[in-house]
Coordinates of C-alpha atoms and ligand atoms in Angstrom, one line a residue:
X104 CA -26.1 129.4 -220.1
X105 CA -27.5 132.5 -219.5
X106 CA -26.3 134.4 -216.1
X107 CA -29.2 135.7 -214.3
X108 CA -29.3 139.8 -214.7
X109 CA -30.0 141.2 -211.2
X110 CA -32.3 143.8 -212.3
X111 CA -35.1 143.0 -215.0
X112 CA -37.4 145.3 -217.0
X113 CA -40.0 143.2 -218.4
X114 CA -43.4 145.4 -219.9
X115 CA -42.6 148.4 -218.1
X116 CA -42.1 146.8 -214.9
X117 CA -38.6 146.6 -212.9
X118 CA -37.7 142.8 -211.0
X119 CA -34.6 142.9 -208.9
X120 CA -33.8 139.3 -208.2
X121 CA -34.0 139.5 -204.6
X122 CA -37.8 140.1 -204.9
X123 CA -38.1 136.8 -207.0
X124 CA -35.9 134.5 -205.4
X125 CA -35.9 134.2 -201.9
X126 CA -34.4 130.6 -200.5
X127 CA -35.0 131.0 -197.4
X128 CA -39.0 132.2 -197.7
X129 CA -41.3 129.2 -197.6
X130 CA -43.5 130.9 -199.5
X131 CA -41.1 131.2 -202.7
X132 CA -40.0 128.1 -204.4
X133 CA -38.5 129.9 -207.7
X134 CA -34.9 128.6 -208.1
X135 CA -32.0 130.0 -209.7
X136 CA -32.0 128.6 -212.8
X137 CA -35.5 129.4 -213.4
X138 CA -35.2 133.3 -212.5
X139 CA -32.1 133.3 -214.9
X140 CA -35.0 132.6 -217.6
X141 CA -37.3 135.6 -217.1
X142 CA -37.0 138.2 -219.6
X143 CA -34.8 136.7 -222.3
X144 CA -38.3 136.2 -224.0
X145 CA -37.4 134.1 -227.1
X146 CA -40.6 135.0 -228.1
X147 CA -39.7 138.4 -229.2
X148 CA -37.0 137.1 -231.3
X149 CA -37.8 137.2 -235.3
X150 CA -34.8 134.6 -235.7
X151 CA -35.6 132.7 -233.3
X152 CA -38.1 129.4 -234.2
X153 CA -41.0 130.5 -231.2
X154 CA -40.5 134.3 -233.0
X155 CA -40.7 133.0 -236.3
X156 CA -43.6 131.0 -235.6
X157 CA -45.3 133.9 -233.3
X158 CA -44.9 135.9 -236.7
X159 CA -46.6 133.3 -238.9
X160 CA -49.3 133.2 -236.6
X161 CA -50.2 136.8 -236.6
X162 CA -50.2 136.8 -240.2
X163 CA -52.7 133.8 -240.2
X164 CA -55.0 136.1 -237.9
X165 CA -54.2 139.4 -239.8
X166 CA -54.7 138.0 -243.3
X167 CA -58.2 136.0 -242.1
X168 CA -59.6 138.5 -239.6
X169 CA -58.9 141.9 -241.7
X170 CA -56.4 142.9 -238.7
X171 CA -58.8 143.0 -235.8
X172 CA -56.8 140.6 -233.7
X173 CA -55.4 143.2 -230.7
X174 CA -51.3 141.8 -229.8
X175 CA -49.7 141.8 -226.8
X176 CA -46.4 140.4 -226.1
X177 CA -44.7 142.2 -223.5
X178 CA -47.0 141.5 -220.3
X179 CA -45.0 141.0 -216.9
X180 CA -44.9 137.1 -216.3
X181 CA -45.0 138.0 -212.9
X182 CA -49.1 138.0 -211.5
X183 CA -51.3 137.7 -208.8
X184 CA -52.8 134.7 -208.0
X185 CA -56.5 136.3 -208.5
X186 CA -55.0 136.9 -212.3
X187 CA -53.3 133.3 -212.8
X188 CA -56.6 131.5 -210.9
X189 CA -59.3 133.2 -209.6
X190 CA -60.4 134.9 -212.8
X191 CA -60.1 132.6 -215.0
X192 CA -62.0 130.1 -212.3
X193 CA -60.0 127.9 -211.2
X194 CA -61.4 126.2 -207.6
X195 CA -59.5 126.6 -204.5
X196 CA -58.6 123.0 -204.0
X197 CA -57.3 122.9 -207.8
X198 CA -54.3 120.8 -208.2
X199 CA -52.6 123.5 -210.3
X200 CA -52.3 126.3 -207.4
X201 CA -50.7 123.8 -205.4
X202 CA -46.5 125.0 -204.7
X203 CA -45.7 121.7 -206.3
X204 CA -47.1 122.6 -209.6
X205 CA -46.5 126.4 -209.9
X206 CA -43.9 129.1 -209.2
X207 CA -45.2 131.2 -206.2
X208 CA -42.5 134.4 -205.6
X209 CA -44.8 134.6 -202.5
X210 CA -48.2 133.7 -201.3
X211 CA -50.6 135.8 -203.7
X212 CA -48.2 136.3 -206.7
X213 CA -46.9 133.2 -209.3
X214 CA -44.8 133.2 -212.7
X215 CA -47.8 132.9 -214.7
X216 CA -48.8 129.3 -215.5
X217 CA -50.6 130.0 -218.9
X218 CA -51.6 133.4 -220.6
X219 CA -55.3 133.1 -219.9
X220 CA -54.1 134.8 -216.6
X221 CA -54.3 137.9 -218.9
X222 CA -57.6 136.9 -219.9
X223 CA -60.0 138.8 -217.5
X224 CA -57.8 142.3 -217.8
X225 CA -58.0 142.6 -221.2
X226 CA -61.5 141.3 -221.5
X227 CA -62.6 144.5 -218.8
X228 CA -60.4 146.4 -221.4
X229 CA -63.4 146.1 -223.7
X230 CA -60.9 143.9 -226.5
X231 CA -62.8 141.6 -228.3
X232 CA -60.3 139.8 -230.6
X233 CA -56.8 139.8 -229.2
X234 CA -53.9 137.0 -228.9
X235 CA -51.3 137.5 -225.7
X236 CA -47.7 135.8 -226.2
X237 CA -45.2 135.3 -223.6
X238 CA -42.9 133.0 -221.3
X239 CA -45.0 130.8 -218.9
X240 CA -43.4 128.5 -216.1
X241 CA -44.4 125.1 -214.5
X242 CA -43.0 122.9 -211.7
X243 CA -42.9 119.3 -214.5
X244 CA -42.0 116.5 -215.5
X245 CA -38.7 116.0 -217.8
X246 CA -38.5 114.8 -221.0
X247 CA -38.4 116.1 -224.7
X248 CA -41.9 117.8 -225.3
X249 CA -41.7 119.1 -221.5
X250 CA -39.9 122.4 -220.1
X251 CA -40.3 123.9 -217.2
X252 CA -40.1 127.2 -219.3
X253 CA -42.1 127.8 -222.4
X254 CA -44.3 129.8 -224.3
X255 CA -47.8 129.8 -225.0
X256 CA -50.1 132.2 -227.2
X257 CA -53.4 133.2 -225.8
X258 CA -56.5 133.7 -228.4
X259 CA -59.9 135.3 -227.7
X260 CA -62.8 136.0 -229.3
X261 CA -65.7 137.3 -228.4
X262 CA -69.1 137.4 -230.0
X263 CA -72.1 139.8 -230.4
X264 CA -75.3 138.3 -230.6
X265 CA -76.1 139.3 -234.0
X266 CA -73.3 137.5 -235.3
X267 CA -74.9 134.1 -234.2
X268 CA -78.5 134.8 -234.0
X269 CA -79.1 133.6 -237.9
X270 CA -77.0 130.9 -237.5
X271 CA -79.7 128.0 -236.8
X272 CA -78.2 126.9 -234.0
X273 CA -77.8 127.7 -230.6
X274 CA -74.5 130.1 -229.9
X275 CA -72.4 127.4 -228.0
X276 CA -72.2 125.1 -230.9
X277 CA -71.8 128.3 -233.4
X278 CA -68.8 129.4 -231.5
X279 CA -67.5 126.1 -231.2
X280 CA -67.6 125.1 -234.5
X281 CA -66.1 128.8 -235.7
X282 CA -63.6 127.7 -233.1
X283 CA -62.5 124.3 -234.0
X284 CA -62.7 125.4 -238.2
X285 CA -60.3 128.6 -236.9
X286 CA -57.7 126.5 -235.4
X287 CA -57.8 123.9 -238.0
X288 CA -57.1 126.7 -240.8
X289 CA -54.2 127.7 -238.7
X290 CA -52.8 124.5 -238.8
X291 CA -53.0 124.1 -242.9
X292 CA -51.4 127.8 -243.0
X293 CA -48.4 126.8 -240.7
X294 CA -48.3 122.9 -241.9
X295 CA -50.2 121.9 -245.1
X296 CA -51.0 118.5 -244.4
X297 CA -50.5 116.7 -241.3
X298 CA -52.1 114.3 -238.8
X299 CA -54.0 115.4 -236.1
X300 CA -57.2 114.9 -234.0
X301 CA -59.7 116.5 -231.6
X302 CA -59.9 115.5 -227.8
X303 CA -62.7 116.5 -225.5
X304 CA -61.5 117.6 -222.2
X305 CA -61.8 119.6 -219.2
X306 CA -61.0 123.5 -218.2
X307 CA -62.4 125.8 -215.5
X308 CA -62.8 128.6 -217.9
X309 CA -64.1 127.2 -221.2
X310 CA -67.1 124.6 -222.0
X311 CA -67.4 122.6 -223.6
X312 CA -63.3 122.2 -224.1
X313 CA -60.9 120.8 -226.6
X314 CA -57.1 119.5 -227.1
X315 CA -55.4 119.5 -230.2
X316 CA -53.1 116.8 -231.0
X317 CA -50.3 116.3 -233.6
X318 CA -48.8 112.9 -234.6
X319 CA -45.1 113.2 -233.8
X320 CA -42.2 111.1 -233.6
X321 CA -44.6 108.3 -233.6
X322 CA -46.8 109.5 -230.8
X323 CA -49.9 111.8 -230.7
X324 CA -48.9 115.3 -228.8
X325 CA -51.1 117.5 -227.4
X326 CA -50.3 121.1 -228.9
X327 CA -53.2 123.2 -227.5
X328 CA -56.0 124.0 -225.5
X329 CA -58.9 125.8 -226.0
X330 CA -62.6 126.1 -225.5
X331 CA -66.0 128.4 -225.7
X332 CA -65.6 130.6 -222.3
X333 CA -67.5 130.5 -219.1
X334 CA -70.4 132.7 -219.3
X335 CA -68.7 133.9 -215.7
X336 CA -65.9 135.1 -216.8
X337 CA -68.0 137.2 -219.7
X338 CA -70.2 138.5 -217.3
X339 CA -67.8 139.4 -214.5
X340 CA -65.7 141.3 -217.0
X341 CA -68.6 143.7 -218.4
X342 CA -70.0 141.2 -221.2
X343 CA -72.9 139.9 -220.0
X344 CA -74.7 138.8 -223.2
X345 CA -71.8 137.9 -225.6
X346 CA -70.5 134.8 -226.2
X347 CA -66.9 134.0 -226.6
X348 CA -63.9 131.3 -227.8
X349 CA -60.8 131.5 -226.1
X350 CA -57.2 129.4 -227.2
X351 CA -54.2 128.5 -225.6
X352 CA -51.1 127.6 -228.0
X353 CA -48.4 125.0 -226.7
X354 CA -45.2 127.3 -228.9
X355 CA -42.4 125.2 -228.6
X356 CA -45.1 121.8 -229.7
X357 CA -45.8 123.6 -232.8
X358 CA -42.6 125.1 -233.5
X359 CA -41.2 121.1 -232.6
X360 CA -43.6 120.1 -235.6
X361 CA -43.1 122.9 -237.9
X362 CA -39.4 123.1 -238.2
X363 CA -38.6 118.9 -237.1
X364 CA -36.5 120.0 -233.3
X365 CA -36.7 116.9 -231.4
X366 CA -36.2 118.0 -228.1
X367 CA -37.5 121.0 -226.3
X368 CA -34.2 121.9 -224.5
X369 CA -33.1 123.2 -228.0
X370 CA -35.0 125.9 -227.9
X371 CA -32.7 127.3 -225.1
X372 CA -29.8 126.6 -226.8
X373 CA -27.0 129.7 -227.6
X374 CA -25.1 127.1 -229.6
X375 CA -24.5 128.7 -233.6
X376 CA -25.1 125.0 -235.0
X377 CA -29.1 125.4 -233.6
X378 CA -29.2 129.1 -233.4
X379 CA -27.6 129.9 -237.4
X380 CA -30.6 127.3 -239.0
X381 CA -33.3 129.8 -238.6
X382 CA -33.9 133.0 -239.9
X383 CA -36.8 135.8 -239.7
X384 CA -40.0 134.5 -242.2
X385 CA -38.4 131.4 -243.3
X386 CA -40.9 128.7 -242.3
X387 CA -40.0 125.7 -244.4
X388 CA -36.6 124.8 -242.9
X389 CA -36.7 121.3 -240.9
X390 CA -33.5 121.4 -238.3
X391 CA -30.8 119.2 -239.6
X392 CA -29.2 117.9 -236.0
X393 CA -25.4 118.4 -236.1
X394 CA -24.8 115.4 -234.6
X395 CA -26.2 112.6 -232.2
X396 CA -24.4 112.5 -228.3
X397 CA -25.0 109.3 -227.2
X398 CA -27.3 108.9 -223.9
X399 CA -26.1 107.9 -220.8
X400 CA -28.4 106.0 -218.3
X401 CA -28.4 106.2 -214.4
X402 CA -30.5 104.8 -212.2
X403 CA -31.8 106.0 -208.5
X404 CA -33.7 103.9 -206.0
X405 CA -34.7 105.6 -202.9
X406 CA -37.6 105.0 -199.9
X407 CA -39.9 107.9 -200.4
X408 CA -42.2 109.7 -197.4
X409 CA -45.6 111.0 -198.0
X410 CA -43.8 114.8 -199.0
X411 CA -42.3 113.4 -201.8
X412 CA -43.5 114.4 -205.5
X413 CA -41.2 113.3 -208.9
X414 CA -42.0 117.5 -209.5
X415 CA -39.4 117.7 -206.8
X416 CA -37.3 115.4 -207.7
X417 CA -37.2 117.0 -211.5
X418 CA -36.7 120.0 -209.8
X419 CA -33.7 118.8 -208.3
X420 CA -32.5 116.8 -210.7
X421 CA -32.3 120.0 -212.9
X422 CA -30.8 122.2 -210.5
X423 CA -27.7 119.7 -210.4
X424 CA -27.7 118.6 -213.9
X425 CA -29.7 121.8 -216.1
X426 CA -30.2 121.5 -219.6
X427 CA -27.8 117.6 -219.3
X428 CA -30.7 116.0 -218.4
X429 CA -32.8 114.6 -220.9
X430 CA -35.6 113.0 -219.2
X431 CA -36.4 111.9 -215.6
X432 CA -38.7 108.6 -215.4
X433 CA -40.6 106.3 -212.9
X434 CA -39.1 102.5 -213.9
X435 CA -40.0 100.8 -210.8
X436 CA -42.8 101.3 -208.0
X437 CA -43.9 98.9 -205.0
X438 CA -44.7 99.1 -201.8
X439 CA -43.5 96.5 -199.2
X440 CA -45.5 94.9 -196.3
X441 CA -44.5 97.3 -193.9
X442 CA -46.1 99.6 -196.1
X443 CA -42.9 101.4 -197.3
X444 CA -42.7 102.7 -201.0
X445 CA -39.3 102.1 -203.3
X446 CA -39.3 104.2 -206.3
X447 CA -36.7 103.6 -209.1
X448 CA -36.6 106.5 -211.1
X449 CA -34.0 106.7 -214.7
X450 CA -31.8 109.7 -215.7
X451 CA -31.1 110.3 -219.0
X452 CA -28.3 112.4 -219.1
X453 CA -27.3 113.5 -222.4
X454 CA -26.1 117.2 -224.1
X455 CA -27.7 118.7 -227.5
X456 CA -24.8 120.2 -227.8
X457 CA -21.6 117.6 -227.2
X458 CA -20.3 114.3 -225.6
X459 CA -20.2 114.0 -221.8
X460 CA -17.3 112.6 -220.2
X461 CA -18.0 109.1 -217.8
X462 CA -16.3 111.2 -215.3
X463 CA -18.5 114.3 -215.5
X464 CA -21.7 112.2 -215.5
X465 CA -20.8 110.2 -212.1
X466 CA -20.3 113.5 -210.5
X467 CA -23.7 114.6 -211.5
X468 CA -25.7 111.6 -210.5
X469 CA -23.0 112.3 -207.2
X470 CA -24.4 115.6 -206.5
X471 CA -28.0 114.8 -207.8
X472 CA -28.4 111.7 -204.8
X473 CA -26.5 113.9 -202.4
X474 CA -29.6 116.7 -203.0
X475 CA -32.1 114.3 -203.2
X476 CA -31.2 112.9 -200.1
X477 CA -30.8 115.9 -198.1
X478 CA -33.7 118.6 -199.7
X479 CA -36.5 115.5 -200.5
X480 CA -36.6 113.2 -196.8
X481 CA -36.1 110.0 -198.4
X482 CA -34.0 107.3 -198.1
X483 CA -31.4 106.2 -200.7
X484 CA -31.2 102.4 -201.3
Ligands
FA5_670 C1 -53.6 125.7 -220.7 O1 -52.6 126.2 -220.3 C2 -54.8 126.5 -220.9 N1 -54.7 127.8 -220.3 C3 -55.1 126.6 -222.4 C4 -56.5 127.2 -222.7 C5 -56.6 128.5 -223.0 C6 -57.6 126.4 -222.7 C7 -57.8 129.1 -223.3 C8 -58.8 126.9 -223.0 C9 -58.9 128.3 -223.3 P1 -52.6 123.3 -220.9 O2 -52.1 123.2 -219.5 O3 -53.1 122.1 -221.5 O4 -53.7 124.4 -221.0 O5 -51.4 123.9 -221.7 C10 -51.6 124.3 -223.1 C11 -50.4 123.8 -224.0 O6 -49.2 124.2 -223.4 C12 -50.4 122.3 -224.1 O7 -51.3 121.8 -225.0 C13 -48.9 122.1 -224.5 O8 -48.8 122.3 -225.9 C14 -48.2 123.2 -223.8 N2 -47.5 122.8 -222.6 C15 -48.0 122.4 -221.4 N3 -47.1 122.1 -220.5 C16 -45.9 122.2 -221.1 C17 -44.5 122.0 -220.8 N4 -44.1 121.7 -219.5 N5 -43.6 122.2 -221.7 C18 -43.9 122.6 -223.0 N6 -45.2 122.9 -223.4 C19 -46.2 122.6 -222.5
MG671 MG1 -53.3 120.1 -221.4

């Protein structure tokens, strides 16, 4: 696993580690193993499968918009609040500001939860068609289309009135529809054929707003997120009058689809079985897994108090176990006449890479109660 570098230089700008991780400030809650992450930007890696599909974007956008899509993939992950939330809308009370659902490295700066916290900046910097790529981190849940590291590609475009004013119809719909028929040609060009569907749904900054989903491994998953842009955020940022589209690409969902990886810890993985499949431009491959580790099952039972969140208890859960844990879920729930809550929550422990030993799993599901207990204030049963 990669050992985290004490000093960074990410887009210009230096991190010493101290200024990121701070155990002992209440106002950080960026662990080890997620600092050890920042910077190794697979997305800037052309053999990589998020570089090789960051590349086969660009030339969808090059080829169909003449080259007037502005790139960026090198902007420090490390924002202010005001960029991650405020200028992109998000409300005050909104669930995803809250410490249990972002990185804070103190009370007005985050690891960037999505790239639209680039949105506004680039938007005053008068571009009008740009994409922003990069390394985006969330407090989540564990299993294999969830990480609390990935990567997400940005889209905007924005629109002058004359380009809609012929149209026949109003400029939301026109934008909407160039929208939807934009990311639907971006799907044939990176997967020919494949099922998927629209879902209405809800953003601060766009209206009306979509998800994408993909049928995979027998379920639909939601790949990305886009919409037709607050008028707010247009006007606030020196384009009062323009209309505008704006994306947000799920990497690792597509790249999951486009080369067959079942599980999203892969993409982390330095082993040459994963890492020698893929190579710069070749988009056709499907991952041949070099073997399948059997899964090993433990269970944990435990009286929670009001504090308690399963984002903690993934967060713990990976801090013991890392990349050997597969997926964390709820099995059992109920609340007793005294009012008290029993959660029973399942492990999956289980290496991409090799077999675990009995031995090595009971002394992770050791040390996993032993944090629970004493970092989450509940009570094992
Ligand atoms: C957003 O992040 C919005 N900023 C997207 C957007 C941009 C909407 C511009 C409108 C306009 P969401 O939280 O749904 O939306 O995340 C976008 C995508 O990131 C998801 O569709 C999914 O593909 C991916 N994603 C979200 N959480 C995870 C995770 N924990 N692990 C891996 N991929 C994730
Ligand atoms: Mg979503």
């Amino acid at each position: 696993s990669p050992v985290a570098a004490a000093l960074l230089e990410i887009g210009g700008v230096k991190i010493a580690k101290d200024d990121v991780v701070r155990e002992s400030d209440p106002t950080n809650n960026v662990p080890d193993n997620i600092f050890s992450k920042i910077g190794l930007q697979l997305h800037r890696r052309d053999n990589h499968p998020i570089g090789i599909l960051k590349n086969a974007i660009y030339d969808y956008f090059d080829s169909n918009y003449a080259s007037k899509f502005v790139k960026f993939d090198d902007l420090c992950p490390i924002v202010s609040v005001q960029q991650n939330f405020d200028e992109v809308l998000v409300p005050a009370d909104h669930v995803s500001r809250s410490y249990n659902d972002t990185y804070y490295v103190n009370a007005d700066t985050v690891l960037r939860c999505h790239t639209s916290a680039h949105q506004a900046e680039l938007l005053r910097e008068g571009h009008s068609h740009f994409l922003v790529t990069g390394d985006v981190y969330r407090r989540d849940s564990i299993d294999s289309t969830h990480y609390p590291v990935f990567h997400q590609m940005e889209g905007v475009r924005v629109f002058s009135p004359d380009e809609w004013k012929d149209s026949g119809t109003d400029a939301t719909s026109y934008v909407a529809m160039d929208l939807k028929k934009c990311l639907e040609g971006l799907a044939r060009h990176l997967f020919g054929a494949v099922e998927m569907r629209w879902v209405d749904t809800y953003f601060p900054f766009t209206n009306p707003s979509f998800e994408l989903e993909i049928y995979f491994q027998e379920n639909w998953m939601e790949v990305l997120g886009c919409g037709v842009t607050e008028q707010d955020i247009l006007t606030r940022n020196g384009r009062k009058g323009s209309v505008a589209w704006a994306f947000g690409l799920g990497l690792e969902r597509l790249a999951m689809v486009l080369f067959d990886i079942p599980d999203i810890r892969l993409f982390w993985s330095t082993d040459q079985r994963f890492t020698s499949q893929f190579s710069e431009g070749k988009l056709g491959v499907k991952f041949k897994p070099f073997s399948k580790f059997p899964p090993c099952y433990k269970d944990i039972s435990f009286w929670i108090s009001d504090s308690f969140t399963e984002n903690n208890l993934c967060e713990v859960v990976r801090g013991v176990a890392g990349d050997l844990v597969e997926e964390v879920k709820l099995i059992d729930n109920f609340t007793n006449k005294k009012g008290m809550t029993s959660q029973c929550y399942r492990i999956a422990y289980r290496s991409t890479e090799r077999s675990l030993t009995d031995e090595e799993i009971n002394q992770l599901q050791w040390n996993v109660r032993e944090t629970v207990q004493s970092k989450l204030y509940v009570t094992l049963r």
